[in-house]
PDB file of C-alpha atoms in Angstrom:
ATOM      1  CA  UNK A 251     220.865 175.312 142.770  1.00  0.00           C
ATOM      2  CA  UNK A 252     217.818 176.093 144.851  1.00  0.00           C
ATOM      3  CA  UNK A 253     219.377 178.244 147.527  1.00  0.00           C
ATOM      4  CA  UNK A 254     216.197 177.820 149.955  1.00  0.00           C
ATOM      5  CA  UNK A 255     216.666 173.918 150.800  1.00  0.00           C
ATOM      6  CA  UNK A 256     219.142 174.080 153.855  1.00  0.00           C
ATOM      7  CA  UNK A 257     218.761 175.541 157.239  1.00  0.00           C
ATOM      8  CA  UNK A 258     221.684 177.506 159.093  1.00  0.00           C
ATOM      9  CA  UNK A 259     223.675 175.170 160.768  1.00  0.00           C
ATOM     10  CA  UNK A 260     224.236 173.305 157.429  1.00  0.00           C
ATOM     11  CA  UNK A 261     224.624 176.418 155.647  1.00  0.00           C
ATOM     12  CA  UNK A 262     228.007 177.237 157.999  1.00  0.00           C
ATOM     13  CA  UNK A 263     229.416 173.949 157.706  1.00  0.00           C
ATOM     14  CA  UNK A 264     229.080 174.286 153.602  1.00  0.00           C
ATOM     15  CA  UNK A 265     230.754 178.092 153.957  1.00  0.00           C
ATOM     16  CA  UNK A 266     233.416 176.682 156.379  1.00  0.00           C
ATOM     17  CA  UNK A 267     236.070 174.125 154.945  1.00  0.00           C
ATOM     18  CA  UNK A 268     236.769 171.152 156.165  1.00  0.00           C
ATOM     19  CA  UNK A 269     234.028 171.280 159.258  1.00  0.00           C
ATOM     20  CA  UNK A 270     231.930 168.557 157.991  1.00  0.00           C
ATOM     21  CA  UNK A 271     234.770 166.475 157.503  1.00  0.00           C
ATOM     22  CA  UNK A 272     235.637 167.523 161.271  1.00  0.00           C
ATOM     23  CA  UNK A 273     232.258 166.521 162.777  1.00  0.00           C
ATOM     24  CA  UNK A 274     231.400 163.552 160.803  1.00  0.00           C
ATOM     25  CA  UNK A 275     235.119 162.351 162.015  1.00  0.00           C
ATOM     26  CA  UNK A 276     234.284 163.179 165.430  1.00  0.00           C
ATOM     27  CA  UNK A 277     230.571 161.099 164.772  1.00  0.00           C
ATOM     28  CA  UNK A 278     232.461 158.146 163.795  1.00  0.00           C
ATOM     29  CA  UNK A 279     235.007 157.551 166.648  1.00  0.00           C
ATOM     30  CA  UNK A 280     231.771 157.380 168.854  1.00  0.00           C
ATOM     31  CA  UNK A 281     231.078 153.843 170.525  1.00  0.00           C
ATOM     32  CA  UNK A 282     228.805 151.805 168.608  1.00  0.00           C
ATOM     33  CA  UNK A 283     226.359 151.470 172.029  1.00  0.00           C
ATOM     34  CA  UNK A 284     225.619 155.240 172.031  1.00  0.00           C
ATOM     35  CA  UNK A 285     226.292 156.677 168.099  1.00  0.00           C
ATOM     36  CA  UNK A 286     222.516 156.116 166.910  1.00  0.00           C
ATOM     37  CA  UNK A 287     221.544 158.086 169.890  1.00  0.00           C
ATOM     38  CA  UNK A 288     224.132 160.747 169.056  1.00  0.00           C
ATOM     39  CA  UNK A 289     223.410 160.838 165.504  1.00  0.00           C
ATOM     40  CA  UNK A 290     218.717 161.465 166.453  1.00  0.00           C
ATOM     41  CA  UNK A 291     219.448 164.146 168.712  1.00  0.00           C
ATOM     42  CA  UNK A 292     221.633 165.877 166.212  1.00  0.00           C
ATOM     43  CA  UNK A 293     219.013 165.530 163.275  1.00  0.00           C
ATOM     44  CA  UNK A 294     216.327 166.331 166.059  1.00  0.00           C
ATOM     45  CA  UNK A 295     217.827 169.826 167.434  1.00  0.00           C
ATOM     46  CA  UNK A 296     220.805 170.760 164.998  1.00  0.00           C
ATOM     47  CA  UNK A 297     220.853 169.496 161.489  1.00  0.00           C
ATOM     48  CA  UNK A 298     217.085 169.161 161.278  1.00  0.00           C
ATOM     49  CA  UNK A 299     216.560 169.565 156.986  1.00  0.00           C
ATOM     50  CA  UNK A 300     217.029 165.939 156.285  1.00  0.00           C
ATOM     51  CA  UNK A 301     213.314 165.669 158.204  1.00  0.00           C
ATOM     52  CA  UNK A 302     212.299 167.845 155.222  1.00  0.00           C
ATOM     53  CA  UNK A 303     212.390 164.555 153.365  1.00  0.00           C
ATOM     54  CA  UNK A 304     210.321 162.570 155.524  1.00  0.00           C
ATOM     55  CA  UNK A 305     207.012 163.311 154.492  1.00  0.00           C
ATOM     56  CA  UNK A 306     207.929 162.309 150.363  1.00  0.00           C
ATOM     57  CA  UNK A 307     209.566 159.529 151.933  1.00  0.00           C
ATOM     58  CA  UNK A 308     206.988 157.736 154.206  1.00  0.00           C
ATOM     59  CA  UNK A 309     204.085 158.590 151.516  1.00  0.00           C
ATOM     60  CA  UNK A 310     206.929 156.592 149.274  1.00  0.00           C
ATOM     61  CA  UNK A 311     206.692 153.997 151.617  1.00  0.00           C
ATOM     62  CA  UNK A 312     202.907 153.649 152.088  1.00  0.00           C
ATOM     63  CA  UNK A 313     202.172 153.265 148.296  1.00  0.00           C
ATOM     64  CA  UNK A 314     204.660 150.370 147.922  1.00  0.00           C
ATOM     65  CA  UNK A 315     203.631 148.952 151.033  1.00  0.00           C
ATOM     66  CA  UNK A 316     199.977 148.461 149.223  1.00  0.00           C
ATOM     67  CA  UNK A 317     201.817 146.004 146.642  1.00  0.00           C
ATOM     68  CA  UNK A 318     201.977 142.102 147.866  1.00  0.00           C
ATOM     69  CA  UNK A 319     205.360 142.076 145.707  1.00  0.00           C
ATOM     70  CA  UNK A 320     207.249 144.517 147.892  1.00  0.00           C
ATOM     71  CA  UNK A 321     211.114 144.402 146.198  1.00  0.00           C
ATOM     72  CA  UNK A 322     214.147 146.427 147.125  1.00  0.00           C
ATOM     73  CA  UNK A 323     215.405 150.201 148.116  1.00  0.00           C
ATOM     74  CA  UNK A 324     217.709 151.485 145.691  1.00  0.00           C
ATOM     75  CA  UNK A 325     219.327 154.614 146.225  1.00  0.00           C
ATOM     76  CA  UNK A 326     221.156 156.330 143.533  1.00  0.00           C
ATOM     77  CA  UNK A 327     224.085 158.855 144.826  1.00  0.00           C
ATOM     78  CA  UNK A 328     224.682 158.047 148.583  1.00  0.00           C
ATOM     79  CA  UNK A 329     227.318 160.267 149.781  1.00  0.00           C
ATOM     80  CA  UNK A 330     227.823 159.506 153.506  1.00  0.00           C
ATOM     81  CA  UNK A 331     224.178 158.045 153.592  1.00  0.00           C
ATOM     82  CA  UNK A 332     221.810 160.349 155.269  1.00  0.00           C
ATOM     83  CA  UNK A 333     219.057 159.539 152.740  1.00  0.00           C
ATOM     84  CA  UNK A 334     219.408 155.651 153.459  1.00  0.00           C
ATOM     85  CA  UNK A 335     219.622 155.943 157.067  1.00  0.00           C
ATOM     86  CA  UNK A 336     216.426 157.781 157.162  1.00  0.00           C
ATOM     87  CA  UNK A 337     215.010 155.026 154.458  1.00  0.00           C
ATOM     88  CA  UNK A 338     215.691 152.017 156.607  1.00  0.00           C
ATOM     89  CA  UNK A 339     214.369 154.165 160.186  1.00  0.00           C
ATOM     90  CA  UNK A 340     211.329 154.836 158.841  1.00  0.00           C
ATOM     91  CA  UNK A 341     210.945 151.543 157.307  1.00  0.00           C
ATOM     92  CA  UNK A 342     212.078 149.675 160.286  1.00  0.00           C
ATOM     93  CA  UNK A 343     209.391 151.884 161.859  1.00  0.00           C
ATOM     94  CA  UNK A 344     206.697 150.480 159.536  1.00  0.00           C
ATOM     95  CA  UNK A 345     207.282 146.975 160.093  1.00  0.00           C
ATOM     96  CA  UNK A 346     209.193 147.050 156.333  1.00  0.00           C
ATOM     97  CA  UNK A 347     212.431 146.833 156.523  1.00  0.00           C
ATOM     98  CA  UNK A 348     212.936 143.164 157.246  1.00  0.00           C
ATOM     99  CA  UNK A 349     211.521 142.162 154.053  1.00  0.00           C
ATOM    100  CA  UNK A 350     213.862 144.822 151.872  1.00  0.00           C
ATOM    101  CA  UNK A 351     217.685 145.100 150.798  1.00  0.00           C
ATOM    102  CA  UNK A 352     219.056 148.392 150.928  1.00  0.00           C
ATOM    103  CA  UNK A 353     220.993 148.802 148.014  1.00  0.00           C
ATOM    104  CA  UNK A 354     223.519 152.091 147.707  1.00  0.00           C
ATOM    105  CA  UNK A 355     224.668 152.794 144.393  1.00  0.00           C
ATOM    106  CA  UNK A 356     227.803 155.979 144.085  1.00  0.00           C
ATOM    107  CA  UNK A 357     230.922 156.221 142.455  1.00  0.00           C
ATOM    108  CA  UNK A 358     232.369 156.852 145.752  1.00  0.00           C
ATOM    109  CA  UNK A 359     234.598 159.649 143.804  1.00  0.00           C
ATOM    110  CA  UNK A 360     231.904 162.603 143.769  1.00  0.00           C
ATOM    111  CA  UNK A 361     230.031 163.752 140.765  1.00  0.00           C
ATOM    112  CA  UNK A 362     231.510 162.791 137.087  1.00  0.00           C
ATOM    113  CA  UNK A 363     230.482 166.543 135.304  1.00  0.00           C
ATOM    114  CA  UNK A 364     229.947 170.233 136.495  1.00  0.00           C
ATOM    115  CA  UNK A 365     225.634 171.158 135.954  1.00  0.00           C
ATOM    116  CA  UNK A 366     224.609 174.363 137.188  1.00  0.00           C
ATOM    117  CA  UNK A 367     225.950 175.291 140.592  1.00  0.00           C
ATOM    118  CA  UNK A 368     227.458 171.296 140.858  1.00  0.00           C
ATOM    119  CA  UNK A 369     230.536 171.235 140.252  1.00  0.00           C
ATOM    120  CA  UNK A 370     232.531 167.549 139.218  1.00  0.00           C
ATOM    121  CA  UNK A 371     233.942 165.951 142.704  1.00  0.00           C
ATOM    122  CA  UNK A 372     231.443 167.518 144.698  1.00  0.00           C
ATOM    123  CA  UNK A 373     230.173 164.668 147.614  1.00  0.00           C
ATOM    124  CA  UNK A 374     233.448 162.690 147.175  1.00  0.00           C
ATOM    125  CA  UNK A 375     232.847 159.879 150.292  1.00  0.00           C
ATOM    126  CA  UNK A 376     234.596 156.595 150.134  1.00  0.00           C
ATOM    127  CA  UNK A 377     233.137 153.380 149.778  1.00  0.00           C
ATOM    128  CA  UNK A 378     234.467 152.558 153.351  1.00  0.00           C
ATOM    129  CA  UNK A 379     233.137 156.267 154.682  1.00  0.00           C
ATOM    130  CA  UNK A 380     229.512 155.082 153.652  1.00  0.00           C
ATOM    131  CA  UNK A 381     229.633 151.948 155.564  1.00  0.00           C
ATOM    132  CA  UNK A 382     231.040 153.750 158.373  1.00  0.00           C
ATOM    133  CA  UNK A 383     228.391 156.072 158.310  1.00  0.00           C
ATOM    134  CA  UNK A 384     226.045 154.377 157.919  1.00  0.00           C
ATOM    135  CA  UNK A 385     226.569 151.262 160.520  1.00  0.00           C
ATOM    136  CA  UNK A 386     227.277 154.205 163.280  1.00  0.00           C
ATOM    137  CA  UNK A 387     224.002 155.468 162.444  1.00  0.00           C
ATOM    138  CA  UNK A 388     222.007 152.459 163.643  1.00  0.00           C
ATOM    139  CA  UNK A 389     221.923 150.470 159.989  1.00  0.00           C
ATOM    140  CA  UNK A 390     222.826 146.816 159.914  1.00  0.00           C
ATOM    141  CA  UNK A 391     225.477 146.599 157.055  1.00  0.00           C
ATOM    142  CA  UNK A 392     223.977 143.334 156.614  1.00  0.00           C
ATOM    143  CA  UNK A 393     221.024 144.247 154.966  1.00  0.00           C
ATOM    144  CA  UNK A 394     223.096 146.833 153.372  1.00  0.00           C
ATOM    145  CA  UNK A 395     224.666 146.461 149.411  1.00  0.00           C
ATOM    146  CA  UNK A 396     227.533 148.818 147.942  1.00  0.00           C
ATOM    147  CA  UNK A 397     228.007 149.289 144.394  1.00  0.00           C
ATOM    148  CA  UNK A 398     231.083 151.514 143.267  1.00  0.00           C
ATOM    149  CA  UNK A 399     231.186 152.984 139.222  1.00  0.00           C
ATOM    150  CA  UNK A 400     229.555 156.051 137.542  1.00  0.00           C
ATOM    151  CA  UNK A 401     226.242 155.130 136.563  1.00  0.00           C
ATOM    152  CA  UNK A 402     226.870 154.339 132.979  1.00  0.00           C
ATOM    153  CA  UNK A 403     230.006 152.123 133.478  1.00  0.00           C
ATOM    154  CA  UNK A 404     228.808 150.185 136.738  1.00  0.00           C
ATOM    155  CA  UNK A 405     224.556 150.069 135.416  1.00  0.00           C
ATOM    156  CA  UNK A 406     223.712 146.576 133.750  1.00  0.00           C
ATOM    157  CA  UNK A 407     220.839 143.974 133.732  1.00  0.00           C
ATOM    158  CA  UNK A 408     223.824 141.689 134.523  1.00  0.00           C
ATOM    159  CA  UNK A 409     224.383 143.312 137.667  1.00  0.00           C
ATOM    160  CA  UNK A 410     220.734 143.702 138.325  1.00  0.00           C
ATOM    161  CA  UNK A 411     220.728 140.107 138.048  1.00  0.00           C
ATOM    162  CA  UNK A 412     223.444 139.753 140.818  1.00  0.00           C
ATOM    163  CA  UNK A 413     222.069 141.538 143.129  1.00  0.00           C
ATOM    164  CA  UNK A 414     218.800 139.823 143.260  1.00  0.00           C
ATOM    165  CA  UNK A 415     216.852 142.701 142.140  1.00  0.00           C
ATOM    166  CA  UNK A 416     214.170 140.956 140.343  1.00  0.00           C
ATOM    167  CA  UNK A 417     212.208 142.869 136.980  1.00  0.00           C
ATOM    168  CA  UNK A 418     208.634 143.165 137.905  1.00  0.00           C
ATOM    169  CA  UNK A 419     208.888 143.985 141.902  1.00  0.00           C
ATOM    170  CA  UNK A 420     207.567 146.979 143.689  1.00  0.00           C
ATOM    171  CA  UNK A 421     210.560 148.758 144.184  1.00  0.00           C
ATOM    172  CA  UNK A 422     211.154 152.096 145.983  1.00  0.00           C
ATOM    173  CA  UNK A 423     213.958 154.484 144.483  1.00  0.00           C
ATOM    174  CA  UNK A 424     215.729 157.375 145.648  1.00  0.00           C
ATOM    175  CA  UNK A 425     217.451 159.322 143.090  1.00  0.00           C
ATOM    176  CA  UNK A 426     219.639 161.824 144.383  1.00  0.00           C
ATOM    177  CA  UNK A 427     222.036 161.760 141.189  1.00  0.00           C
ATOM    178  CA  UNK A 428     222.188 165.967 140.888  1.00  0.00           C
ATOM    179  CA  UNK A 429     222.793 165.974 137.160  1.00  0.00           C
ATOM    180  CA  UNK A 430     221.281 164.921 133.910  1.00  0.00           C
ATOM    181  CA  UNK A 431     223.999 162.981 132.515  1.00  0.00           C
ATOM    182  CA  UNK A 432     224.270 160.594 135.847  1.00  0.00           C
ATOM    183  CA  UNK A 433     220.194 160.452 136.091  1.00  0.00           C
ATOM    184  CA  UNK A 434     219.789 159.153 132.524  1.00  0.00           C
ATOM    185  CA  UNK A 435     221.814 155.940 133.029  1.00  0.00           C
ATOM    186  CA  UNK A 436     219.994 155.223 136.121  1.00  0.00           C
ATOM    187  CA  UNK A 437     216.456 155.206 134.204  1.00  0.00           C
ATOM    188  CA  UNK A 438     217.923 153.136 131.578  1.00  0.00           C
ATOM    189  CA  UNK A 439     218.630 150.884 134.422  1.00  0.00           C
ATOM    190  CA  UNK A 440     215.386 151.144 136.401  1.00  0.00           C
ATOM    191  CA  UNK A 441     212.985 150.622 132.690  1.00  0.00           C
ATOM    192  CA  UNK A 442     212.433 146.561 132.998  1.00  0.00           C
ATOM    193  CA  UNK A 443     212.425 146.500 136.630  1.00  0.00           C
ATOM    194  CA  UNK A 444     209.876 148.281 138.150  1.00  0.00           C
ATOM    195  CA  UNK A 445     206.788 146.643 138.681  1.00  0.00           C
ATOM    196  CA  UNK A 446     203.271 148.663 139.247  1.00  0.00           C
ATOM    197  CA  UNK A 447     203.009 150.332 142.380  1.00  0.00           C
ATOM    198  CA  UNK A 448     206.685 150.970 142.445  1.00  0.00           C
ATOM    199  CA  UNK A 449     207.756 154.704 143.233  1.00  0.00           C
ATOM    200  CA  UNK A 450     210.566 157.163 142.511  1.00  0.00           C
ATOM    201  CA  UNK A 451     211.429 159.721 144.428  1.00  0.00           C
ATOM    202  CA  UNK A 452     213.859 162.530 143.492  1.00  0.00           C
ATOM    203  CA  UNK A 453     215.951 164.270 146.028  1.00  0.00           C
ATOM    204  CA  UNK A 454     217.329 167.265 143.696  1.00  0.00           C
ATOM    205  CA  UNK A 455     213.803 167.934 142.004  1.00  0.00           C
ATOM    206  CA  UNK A 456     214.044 171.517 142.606  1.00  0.00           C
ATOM    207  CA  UNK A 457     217.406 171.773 142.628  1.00  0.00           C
ATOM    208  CA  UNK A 458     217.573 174.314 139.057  1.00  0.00           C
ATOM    209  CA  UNK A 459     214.248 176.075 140.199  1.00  0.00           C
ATOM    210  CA  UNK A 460     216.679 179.392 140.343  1.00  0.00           C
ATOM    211  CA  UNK A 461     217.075 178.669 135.949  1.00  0.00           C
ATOM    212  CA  UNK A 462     214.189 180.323 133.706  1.00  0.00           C
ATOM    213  CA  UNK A 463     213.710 176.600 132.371  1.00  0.00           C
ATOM    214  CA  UNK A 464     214.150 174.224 135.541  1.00  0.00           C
ATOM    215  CA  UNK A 465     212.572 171.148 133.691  1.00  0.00           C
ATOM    216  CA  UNK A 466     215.265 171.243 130.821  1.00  0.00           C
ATOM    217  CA  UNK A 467     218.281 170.364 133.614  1.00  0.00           C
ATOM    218  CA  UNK A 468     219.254 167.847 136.029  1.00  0.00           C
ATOM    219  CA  UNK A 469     216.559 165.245 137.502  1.00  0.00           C
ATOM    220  CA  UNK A 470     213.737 166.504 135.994  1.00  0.00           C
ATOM    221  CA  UNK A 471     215.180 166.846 132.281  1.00  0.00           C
ATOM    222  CA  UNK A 472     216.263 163.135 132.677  1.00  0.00           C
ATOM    223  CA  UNK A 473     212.107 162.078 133.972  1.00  0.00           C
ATOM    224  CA  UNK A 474     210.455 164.269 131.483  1.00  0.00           C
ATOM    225  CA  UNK A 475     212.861 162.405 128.513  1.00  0.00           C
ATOM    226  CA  UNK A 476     212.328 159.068 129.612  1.00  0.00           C
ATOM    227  CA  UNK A 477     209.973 157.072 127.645  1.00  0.00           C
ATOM    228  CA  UNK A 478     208.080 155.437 131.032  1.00  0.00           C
ATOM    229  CA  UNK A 479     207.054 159.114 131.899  1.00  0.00           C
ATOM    230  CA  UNK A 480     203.490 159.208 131.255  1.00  0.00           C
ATOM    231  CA  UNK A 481     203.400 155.599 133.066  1.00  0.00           C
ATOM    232  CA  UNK A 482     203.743 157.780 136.569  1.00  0.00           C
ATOM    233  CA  UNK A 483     201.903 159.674 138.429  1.00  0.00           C
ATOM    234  CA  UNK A 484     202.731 162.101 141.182  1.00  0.00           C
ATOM    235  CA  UNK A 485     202.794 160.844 145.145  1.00  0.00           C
ATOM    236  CA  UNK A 486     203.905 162.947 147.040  1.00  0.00           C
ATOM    237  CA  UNK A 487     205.703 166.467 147.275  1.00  0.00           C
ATOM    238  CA  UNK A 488     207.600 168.849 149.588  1.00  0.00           C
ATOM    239  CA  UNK A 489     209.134 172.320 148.179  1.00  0.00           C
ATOM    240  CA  UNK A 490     212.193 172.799 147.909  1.00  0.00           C
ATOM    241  CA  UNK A 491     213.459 169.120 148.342  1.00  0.00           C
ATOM    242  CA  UNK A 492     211.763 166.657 146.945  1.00  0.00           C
ATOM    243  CA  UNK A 493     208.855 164.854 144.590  1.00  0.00           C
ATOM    244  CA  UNK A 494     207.991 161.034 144.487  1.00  0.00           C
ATOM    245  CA  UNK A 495     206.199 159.087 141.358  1.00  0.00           C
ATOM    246  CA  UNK A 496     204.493 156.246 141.474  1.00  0.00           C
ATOM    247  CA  UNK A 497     204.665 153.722 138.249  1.00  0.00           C
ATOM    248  CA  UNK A 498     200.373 153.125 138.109  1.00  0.00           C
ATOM    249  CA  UNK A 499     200.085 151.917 134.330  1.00  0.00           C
TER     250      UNK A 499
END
């Protein structure tokens, strides 16, 4: 795993157990009034990485925002929901996020196999954590959709179907699934549902960049297989975190 990604204060929180646990605990007994506020000035002076994203995220956001068909968010490997929250902000922001459904899909039970320096039950947050999370960061659970299961038990065109997320819409994606065997399922799943314009963005691009062959594990393995590949082309990218594709053909 890309040792370079995080900053120092998440660094000591990883390298001390049970601290995260300690502080997000703390996070969530706050009073619904002032816990958005809380939660900004934390990302803005303390645990400032996650803006890392932003830049692959908003470009993410401006592409689909072209399309007239504008469909869902669909994040793939939640954990508490940092990712999401920062989704729907910057959306919100944008004028975007009235017309989209945030949809978060985890096993809620950490990762299913050990890849690299991930290691199976690593990011184990409940169903019910999420939410938490998630509604104490400013998100209306209303516009929010859970989905519990590894990715190749809970990943259908059935459920696809249920959830309203309609084949041939401009979605945007955030896959943040770690490994290959969790990313492959969620391509399968993603094939007959994008529509042009839609984009993909993955979280843990870089995340084997310390292997001699990054592009034969994790995320990037799972892209380069699938047979819509050569359909994208690159949007956006920010070392070490993340890279966004954008289907175009």
């Amino acid at each position: 795993m890309n040792s370079s990604k995080y900053g120092f204060a998440k660094r000591v929180l990883n390298a001390v157990p049970g601290s995260r646990e300690t502080l997000a605990a703390s996070f969530t007994r706050l009073p619904d009034a002032v816990s958005p506020y809380v939660y900004e000035i934390a990302r803005r002076t303390v645990f400032k990485d996650n803006f890392r994203r932003v830049p692959v995220f908003k470009a993410a956001l401006t592409e689909a925002a072209k399309s007239q068909n504008l469909g869902h968010y669909l994040e793939f490997g939640v954990a508490r929901g940092t990712s999401l929250v920062t989704m729907y902000k910057l959306a919100r922001g944008m004028g975007l996020a009235s017309r989209m459904r945030f949809h978060a899909f985890d096993s809620f039970e950490g990762l299913p196999d050990d890849e690299g320096n991930f290691v199976a039950g690593d990011m184990a947050y409940s169903e019910p954590t999420f939410r938490q999370f998630v509604q104490k960061a400013g998100v209306p659970l209303d516009q929010v959709t859970t989905t519990p299961g590894f990715f190749d038990k809970s990943l259908s065109a059935e459920l696809a179907n249920t959830l309203g997320i309609k084949p041939g819409m401009t979605h945007i994606v955030h896959v943040d699934c770690d490994l290959y065997i969790s990313t492959v399922p969620v391509l399968a799943f993603l094939a007959p549902l994008l529509g042009n314009g839609s984009v993909i963005i993955f979280d843990d691009w870089f995340s084997f960049d310390d292997e001699p062959d990054p592009w034969m594990h994790g995320e990037q393995r799972a892209f380069n297989e699938w047979p819509l590949r050569d359909r994208f082309d690159p949007v956006a990218i920010t070392y070490p975190w993340n890279a966004a594709f954008k289907l175009v053909r």
